[in-house]
Coordinates of C-alpha atoms and ligand atoms in Angstrom, one line a residue:
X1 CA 0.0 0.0 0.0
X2 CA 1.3 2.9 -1.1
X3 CA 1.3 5.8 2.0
X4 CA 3.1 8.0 3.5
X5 CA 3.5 9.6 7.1
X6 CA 2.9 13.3 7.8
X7 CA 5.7 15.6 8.9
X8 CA 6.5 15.4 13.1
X9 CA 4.2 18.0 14.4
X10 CA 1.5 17.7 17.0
X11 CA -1.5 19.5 17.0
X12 CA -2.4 22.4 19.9
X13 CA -5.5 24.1 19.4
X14 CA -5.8 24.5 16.2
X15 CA -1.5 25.0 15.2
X16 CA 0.7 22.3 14.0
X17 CA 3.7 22.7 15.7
X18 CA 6.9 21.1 17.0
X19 CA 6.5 20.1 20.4
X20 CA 9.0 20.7 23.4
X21 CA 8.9 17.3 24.6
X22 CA 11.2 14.0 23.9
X23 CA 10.8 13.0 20.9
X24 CA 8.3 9.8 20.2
X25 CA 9.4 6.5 18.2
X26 CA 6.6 4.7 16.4
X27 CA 7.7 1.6 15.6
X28 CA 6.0 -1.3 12.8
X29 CA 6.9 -4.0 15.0
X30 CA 5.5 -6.6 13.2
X31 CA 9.0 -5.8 10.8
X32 CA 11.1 -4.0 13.4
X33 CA 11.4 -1.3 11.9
X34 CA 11.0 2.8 12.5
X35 CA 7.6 4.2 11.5
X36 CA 8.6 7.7 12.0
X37 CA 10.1 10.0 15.1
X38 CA 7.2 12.7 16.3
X39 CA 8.5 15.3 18.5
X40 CA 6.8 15.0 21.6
X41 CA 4.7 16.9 23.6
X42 CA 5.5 18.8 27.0
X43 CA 4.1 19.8 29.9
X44 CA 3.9 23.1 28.7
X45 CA 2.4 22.4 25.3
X46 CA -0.4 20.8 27.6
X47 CA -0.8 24.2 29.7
X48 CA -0.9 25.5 26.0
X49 CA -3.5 23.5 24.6
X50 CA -5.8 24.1 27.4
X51 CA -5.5 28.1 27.9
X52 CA -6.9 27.8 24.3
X53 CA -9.1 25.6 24.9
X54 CA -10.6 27.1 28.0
X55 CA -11.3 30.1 25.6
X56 CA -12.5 28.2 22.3
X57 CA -14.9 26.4 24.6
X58 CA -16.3 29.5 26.5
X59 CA -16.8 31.6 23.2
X60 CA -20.0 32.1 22.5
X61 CA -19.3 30.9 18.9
X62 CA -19.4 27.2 20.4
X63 CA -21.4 27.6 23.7
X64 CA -24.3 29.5 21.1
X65 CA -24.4 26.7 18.9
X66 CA -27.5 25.1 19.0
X67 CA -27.8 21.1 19.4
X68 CA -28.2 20.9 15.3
X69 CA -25.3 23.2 14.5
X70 CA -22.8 21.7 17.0
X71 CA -24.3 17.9 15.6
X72 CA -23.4 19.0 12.3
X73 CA -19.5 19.2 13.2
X74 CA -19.9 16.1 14.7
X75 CA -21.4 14.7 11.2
X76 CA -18.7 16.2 9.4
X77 CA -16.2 14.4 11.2
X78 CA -17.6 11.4 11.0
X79 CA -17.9 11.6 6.7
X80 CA -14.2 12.5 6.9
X81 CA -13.5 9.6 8.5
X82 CA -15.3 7.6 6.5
X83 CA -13.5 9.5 3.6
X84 CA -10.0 8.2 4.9
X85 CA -10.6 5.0 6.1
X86 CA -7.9 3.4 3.9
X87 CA -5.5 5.7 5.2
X88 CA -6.7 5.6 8.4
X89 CA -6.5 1.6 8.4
X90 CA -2.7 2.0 7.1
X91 CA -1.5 4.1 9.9
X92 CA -3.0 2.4 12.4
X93 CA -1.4 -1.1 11.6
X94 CA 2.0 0.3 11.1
X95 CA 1.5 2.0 14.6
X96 CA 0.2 -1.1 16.5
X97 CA 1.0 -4.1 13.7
X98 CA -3.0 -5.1 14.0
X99 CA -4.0 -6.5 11.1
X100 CA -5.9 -4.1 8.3
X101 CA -9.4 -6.0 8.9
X102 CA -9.3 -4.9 12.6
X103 CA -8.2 -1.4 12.0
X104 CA -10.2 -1.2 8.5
X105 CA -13.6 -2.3 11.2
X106 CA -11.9 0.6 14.1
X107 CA -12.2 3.5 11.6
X108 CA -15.4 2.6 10.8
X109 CA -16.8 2.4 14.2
X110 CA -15.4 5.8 15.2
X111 CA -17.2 7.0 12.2
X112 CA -20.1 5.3 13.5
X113 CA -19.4 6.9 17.2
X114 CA -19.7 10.9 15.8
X115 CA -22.3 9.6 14.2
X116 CA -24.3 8.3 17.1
X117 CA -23.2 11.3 19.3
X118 CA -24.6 13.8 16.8
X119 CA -27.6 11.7 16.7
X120 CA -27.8 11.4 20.4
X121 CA -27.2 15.3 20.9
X122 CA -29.9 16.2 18.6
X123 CA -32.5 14.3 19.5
X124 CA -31.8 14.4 23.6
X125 CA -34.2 16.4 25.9
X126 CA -33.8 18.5 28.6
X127 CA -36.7 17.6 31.5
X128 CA -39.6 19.3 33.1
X129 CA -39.9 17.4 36.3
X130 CA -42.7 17.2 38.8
X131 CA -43.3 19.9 40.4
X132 CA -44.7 19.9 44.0
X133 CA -46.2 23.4 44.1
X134 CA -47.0 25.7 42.2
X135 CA -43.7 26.7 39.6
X136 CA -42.3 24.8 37.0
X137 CA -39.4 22.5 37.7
X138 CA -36.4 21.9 35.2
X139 CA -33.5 19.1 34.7
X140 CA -31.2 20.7 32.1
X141 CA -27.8 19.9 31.1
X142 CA -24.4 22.4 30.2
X143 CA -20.8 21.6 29.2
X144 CA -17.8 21.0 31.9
X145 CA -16.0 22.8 30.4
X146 CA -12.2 21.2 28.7
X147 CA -12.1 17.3 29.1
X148 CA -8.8 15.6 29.5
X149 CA -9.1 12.3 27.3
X150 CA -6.3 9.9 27.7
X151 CA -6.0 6.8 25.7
X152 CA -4.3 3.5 25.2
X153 CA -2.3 2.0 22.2
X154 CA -4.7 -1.2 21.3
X155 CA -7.3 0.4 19.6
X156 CA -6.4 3.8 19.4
X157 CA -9.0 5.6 17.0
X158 CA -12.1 3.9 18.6
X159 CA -10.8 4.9 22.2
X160 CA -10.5 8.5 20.9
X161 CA -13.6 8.6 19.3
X162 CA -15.4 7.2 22.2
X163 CA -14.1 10.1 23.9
X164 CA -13.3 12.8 22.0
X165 CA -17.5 12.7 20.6
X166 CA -19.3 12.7 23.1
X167 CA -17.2 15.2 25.1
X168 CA -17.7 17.7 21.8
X169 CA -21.4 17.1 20.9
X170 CA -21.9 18.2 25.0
X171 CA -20.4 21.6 24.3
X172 CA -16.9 20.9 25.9
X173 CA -13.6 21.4 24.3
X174 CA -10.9 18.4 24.5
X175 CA -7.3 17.8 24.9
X176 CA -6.5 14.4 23.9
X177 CA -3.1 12.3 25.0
X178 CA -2.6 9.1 22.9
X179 CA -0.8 6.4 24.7
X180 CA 3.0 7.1 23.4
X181 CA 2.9 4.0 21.2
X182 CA 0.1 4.8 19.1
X183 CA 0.2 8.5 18.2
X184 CA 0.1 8.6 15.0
X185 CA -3.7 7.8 14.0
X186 CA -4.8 10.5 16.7
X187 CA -3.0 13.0 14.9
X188 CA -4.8 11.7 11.6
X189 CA -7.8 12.3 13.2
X190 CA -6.9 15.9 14.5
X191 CA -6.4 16.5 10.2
X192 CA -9.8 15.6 9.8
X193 CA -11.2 17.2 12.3
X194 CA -9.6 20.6 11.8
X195 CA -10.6 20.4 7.7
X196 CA -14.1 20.1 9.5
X197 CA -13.6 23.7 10.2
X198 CA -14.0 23.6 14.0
X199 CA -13.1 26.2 15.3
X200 CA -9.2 26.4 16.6
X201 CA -8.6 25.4 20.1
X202 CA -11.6 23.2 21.0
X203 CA -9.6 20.1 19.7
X204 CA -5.7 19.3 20.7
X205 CA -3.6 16.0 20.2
X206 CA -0.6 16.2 22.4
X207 CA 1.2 12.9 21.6
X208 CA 4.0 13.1 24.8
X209 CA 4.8 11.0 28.0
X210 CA 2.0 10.0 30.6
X211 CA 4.5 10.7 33.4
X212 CA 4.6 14.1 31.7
X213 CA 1.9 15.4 29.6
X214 CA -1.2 13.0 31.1
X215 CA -0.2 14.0 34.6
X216 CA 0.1 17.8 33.8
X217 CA -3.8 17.1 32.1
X218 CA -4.8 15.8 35.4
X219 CA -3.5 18.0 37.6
X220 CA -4.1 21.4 35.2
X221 CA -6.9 23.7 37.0
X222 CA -8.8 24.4 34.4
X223 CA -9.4 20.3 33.2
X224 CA -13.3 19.9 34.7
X225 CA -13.7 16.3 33.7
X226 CA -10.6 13.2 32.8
X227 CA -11.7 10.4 30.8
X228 CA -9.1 7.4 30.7
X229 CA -8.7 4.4 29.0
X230 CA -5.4 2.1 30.1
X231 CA -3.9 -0.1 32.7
X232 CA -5.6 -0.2 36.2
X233 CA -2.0 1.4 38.5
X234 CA -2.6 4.4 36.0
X235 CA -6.2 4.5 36.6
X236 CA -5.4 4.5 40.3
X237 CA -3.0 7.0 39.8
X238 CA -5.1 9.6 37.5
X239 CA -7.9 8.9 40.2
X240 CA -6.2 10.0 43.2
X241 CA -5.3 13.5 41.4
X242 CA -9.1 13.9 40.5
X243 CA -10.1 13.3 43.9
X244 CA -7.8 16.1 44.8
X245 CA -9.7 18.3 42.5
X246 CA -12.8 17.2 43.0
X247 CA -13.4 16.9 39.7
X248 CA -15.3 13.8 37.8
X249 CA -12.8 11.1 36.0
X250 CA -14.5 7.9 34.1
X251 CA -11.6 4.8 34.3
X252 CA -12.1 2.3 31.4
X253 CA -9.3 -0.5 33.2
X254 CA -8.3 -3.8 32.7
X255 CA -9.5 -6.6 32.7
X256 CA -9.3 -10.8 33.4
X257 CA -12.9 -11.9 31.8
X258 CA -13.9 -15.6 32.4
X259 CA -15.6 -17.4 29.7
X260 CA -18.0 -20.6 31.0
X261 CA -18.7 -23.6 28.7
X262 CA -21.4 -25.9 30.2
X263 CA -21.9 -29.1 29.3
X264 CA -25.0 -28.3 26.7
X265 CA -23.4 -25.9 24.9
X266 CA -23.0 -26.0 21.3
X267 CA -19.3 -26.9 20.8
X268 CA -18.8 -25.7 17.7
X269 CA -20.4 -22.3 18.0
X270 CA -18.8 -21.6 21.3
X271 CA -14.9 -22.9 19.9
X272 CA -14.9 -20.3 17.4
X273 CA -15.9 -17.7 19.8
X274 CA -13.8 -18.6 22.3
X275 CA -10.8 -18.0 20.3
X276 CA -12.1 -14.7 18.7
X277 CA -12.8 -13.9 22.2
X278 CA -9.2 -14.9 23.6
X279 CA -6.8 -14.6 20.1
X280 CA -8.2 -12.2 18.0
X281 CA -6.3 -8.2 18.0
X282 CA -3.2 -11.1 19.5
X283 CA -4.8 -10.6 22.9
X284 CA -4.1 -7.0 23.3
X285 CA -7.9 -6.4 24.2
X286 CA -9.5 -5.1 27.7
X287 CA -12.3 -7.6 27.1
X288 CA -10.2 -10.6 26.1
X289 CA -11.7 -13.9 27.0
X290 CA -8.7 -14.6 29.6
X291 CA -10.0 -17.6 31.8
X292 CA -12.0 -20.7 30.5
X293 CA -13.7 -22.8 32.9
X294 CA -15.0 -25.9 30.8
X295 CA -17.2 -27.9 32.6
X296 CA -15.5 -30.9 34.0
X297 CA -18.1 -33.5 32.2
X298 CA -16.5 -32.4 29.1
X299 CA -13.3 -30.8 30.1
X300 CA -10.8 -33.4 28.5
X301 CA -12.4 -33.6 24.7
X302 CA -13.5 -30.0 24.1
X303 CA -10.0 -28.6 25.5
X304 CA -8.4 -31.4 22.8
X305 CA -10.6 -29.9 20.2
X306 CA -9.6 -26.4 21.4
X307 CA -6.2 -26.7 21.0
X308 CA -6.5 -28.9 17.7
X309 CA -8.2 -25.0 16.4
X310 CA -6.4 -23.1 18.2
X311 CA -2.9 -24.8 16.6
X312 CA -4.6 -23.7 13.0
X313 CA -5.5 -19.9 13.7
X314 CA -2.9 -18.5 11.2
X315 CA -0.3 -16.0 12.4
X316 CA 1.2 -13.5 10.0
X317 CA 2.0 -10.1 9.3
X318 CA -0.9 -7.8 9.2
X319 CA -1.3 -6.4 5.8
X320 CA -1.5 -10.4 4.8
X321 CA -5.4 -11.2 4.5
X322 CA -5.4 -14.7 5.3
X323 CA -3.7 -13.6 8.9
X324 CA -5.5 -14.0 12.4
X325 CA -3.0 -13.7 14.6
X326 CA -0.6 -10.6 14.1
X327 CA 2.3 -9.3 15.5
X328 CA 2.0 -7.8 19.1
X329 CA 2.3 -4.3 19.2
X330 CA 6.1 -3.7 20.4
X331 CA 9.2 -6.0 21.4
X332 CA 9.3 -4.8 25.0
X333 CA 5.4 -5.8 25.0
X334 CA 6.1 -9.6 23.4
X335 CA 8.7 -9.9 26.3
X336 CA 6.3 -9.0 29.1
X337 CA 4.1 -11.6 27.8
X338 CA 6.4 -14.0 27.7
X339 CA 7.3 -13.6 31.0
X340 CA 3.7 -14.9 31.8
X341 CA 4.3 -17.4 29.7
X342 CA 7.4 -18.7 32.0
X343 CA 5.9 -17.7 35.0
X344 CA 2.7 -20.3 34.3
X345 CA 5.6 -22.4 34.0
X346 CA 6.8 -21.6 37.3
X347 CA 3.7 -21.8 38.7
X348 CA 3.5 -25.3 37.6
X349 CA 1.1 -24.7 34.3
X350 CA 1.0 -26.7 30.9
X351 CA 1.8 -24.8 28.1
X352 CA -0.6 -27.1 25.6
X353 CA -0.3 -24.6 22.2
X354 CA 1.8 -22.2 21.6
X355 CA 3.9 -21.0 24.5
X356 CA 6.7 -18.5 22.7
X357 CA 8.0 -16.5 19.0
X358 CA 6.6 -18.8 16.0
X359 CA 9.4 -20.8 13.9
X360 CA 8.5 -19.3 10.8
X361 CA 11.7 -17.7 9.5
X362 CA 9.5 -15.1 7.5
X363 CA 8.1 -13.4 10.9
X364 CA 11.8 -13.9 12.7
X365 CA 12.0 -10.0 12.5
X366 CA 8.4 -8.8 14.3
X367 CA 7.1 -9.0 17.6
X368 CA 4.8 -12.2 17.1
X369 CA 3.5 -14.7 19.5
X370 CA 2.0 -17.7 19.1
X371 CA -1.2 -18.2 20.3
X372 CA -1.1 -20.0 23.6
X373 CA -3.2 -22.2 26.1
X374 CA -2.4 -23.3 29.6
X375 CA -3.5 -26.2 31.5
X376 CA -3.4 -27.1 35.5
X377 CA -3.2 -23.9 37.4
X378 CA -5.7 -22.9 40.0
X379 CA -7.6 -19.8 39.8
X380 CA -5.3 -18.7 42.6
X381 CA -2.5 -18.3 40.2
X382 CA -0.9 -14.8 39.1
X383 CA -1.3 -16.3 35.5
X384 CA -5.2 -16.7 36.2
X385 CA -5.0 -13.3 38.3
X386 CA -3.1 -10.8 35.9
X387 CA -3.8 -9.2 32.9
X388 CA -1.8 -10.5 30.7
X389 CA -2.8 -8.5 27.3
X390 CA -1.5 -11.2 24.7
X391 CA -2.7 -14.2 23.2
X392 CA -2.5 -16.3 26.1
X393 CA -5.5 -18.3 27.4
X394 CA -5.9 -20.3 31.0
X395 CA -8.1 -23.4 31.2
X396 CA -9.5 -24.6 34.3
X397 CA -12.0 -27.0 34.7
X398 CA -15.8 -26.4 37.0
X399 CA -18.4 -29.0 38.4
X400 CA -21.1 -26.8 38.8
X401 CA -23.4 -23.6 38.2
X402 CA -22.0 -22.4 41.5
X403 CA -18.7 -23.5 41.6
X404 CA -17.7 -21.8 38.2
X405 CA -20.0 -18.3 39.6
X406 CA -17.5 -18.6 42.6
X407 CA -14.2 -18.9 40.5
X408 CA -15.5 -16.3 38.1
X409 CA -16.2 -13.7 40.6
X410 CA -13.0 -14.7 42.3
X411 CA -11.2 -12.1 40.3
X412 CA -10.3 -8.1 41.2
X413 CA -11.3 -7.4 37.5
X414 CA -14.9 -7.1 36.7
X415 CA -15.4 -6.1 33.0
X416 CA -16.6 -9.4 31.2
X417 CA -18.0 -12.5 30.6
X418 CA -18.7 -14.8 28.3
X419 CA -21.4 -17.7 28.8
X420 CA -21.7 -21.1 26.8
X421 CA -25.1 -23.2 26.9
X422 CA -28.1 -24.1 24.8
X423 CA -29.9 -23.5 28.6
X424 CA -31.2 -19.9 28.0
X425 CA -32.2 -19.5 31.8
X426 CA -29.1 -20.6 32.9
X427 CA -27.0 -18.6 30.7
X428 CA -29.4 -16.0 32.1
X429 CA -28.8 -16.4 35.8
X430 CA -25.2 -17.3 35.4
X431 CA -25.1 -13.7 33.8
X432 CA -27.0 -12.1 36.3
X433 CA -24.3 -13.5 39.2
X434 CA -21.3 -12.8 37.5
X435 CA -19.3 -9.6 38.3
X436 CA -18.8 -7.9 35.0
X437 CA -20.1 -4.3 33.3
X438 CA -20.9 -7.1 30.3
X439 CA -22.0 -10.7 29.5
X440 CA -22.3 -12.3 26.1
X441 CA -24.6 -15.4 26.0
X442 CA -23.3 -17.4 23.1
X443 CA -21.4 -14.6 22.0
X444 CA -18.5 -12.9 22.8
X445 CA -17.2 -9.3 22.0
X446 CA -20.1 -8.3 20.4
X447 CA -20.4 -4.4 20.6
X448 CA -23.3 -1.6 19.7
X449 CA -22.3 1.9 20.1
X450 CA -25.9 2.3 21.6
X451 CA -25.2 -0.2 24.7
X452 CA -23.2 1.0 27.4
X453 CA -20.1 -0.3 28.1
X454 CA -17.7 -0.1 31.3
X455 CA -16.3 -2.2 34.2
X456 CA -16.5 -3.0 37.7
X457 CA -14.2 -3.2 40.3
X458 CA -10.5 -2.8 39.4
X459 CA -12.0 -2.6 35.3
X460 CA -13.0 0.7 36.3
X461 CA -15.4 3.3 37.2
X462 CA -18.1 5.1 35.0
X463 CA -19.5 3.9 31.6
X464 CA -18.9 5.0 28.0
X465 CA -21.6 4.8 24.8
X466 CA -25.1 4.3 24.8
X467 CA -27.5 7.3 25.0
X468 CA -26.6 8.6 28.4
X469 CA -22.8 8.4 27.2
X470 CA -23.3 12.0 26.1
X471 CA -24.5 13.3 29.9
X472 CA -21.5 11.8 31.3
X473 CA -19.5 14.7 29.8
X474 CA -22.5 17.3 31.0
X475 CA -23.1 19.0 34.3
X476 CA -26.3 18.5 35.2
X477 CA -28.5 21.8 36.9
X478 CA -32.3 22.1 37.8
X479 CA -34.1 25.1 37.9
X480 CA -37.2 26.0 39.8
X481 CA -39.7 29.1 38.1
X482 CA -42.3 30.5 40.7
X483 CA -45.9 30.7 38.9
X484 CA -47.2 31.8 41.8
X485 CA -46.7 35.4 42.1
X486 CA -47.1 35.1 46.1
X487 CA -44.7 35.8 49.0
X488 CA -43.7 32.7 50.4
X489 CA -45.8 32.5 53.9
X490 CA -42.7 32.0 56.3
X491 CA -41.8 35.7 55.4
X492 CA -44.8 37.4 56.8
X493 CA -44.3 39.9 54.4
X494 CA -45.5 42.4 53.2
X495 CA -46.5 42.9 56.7
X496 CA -50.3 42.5 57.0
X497 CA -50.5 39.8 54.0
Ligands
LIG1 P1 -1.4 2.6 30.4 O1 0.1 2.3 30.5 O2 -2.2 2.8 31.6 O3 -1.4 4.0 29.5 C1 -2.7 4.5 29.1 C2 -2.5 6.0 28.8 O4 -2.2 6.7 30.0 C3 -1.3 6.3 27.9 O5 -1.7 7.4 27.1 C4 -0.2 6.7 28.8 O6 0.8 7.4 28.2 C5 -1.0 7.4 29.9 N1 -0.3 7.6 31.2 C6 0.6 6.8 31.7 N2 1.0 7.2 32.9 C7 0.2 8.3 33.2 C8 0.1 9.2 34.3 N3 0.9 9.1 35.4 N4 -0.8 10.3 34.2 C9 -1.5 10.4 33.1 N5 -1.5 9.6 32.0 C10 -0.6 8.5 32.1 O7 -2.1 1.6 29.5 P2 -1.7 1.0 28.1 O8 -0.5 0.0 28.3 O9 -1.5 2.1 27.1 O10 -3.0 0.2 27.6 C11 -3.3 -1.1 28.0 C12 -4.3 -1.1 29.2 O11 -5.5 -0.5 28.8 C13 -4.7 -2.5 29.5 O12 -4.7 -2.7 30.9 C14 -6.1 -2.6 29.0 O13 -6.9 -3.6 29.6 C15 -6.6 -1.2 29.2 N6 -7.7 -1.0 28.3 C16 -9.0 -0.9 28.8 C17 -10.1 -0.7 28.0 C18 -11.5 -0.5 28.6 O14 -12.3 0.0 27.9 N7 -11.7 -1.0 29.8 C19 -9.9 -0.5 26.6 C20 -8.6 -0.6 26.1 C21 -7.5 -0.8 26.9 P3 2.2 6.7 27.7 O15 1.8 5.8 26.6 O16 3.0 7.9 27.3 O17 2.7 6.0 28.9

């Protein structure tokens, strides 16, 4: 495919510009090779970017918009995404080496996402509630103010756009940090966005280091709302600095997501989700299908059959169509997993697929790794415990409906689950006792833009999409109108009345 990358700048309120920050590599690790080298953001680009945006929000060019005007940005950008999704695709799998079917299906779900939130803003209403006397009662809704968004590499333009819509189409302006491997499709999208003809300074990009550039977003005064996606310590982290500002933050962690197959399931139907669930983006998904619990009656043949599939998923470098499993998204990330992969050793685990690099002399040069399974841990493990973010899948058998709800729930993560069984009101109950901000019955990582979507415990706090997606970025306020015309009694006044 013939692209090319744009020049090194980053994007502050409307000015491309070099940033004073360390410069940022992105790397094609499936090759190991450069991408390009971005010059990073600083602290006081970010202090920058939100002086402007403080302003572009508060002018009454954007706060004077109505609904249908400020919708129509959002329309705009979603066309011009749907112009570029091509290049879009490109730069995103030479940023993260996903293959150009996932990022080909990204671009067009953060098209979909401005979509929705233009939809959502211009057909939401304000309320007129009950009133208990005699004056009108309203529930209406106004801006924060300038949003931090903070994102992670693994699917970088449907984080963003999760964020970076709804937080516009409520009448805020935003200042968005891509995780510092994945820049470069963020920056795409602030292209797009600025040939939309918004005006300058309600939209930055500030590629740059978390330690830096995230935690100067955080901390900044004038940032009214945070919304993060990333590892749970950094959600910890970014929440503590809220808390000291007493401002709202929305945490979209990590995650360890049982999948349950009961005896009655249909086999066949829940193999192949099981290893899209588990294998497909390599691993490197919050949701990921991490822990199978097979039900014991049929533990030994369906975990034969799953590894007999699981042995034929094809791995491959990512602009290759037939490939399923790509590289992981860096060298330093491949090691980390496996150092899993060694510790379920450790831990006295059976590596039975997979279990390191692929032979194939072809992929010698990328970050790949096999697609694995492990046998004979407990759910006590650190291998059944941690978020591992790679292809690599832990099987442990159940007896029963409440032995598995136990060992599911036995988890700090709370963000999925995915249930197996021709037994609707099983699947039913099992979903309704399981800890998790979503279930798939014979399904798994199934996603509307329209459903909400969020985690519990250490997956996070708050939830994204769905309807209600687009308050979570508004203050709320009510207002109470007398009808009455009459002194209210307690006053005694005018004296005599
Ligand atoms: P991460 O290390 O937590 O980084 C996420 C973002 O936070 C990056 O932009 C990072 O910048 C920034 N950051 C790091 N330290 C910071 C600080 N002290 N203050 C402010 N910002 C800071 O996570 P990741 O490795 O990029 O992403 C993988 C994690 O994301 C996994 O745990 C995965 O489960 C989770 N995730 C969750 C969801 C969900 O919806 N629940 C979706 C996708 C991913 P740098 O890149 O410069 O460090």
């Amino acid at each position: 495919m013939s692209q090319e990358f744009r020049d090194d700048r980053i994007f502050v309120a409307g000015e491309w510009r070099k940033g004073g920050g360390a410069p940022i590599r992105s790397v094609f690790a499936a090759e190991g090779v450069e991408n390009t080298v971005l010059s990073g953001a600083s602290a006081a680009d970010a202090d920058a970017a939100i002086e402007r945006a403080r302003a572009a929000q508060a002018d009454p060019a954007w706060q004077g918009l109505k609904p249908h005007e400020r919708a129509s940005y959002l329309y705009r950008i979603s066309e011009g995404i749907s112009a570029n999704i091509e290049r879009i695709a490109w730069i995103q799998s030479r940023d993260t080496s996903k293959t150009l079917a996932e990022t080909r299906a990204l671009a067009a779900s953060a098209a979909g996402t401005f979509r929705y939130f233009a939809a959502v803003l211009e057909t939401s209403d304000d309320l007129l509630t009950v009133p208990r006397g005699d004056y009108l009662t309203a529930s209406v809704h106004e801006p924060l103010g300038v949003v931090a968004a903070i994102t992670p590499w693994n699917s970088p333009i449907a984080s963003d756009a999760q964020k970076v819509a709804p937080a516009l189409a409520a009448g805020n302006a935003v200042v968005l940090k891509p995780a510092s491997w994945s820049p470069l499709v963020s920056l795409e999208l602030a292209h797009i966005i600025e040939e939309t003809g918004l005006p300058p300074g309600l939209f930055s990009v500030l590629p740059g280091s978390g330690r830096e550039v995230g935690d100067r977003l955080v901390r900044h005064p004038d940032i009214a709302r945070v919304s993060f996606t990333g590892g749970t310590e950094t959600g910890r982290a970014l929440a503590r600095a809220a808390a000291d500002k007493l401002i709202p933050v929305s945490l979209e962690l990590g995650g360890k997501s049982p999948t349950i197959v009961f005896d009655d399931c249909d086999e066949d139907l829940a193999i192949a989700g099981i290893l899209f669930g588990i294998f497909s983006s390599s691993g490197q998904s919050c949701i990921a299908g991490s822990r199978l619990f097979v039900q014991d009656s049929i533990y030994d043949r369906f975990v034969a059959r799953l590894v007999e599939a699981t042995r034929a998923l094809v791995v491959g470098h990512p602009f290759d169509p037939r490939t399923q499993v790509s590289s992981l998204i860096h060298a330093d990330h491949r090691a980390s997993v496996a150092g899993y992969v060694a510790l379920a050793r450790e831990e006295g685990g059976e590596v039975l697929a997979g279990g390191g690099a692929p032979d194939a002399p072809d992929l010698a040069g990328g970050a790949y790794f096999e697609p694995t399974i492990i046998a004979g841990l407990d759910n006590s493990a650190r291998t059944c415990r941690e978020e591992i973010f790679g292809p690599v899948l832990v099987v442990m058998p159940f007896s029963g409906v409440e032995d598995v709800v136990a060992q599911a729930n036995d988890n700090d993560y709370g963000l999925a689950c995915g249930i197996w069984s021709r037994d609707q009101r099983k699947c039913w109950q099992v979903g309704r006792a399981i800890r998790a901000g979503t279930v798939w019955i014979n399904t798994y990582k199934q996603f509307s833009i329209s459903t909400p979507f969020g985690g519990d415990g250490a997956s996070g706090i708050g939830r994204e999409k769905g309807r209600a997606g687009l308050r979570a970025y508004q203050r709320q306020k009510s207002v109470y109108t007398d009808l009455s015309g009459q002194p209210h009694p307690w006053a005694r006044w005018p004296a005599g009345a």
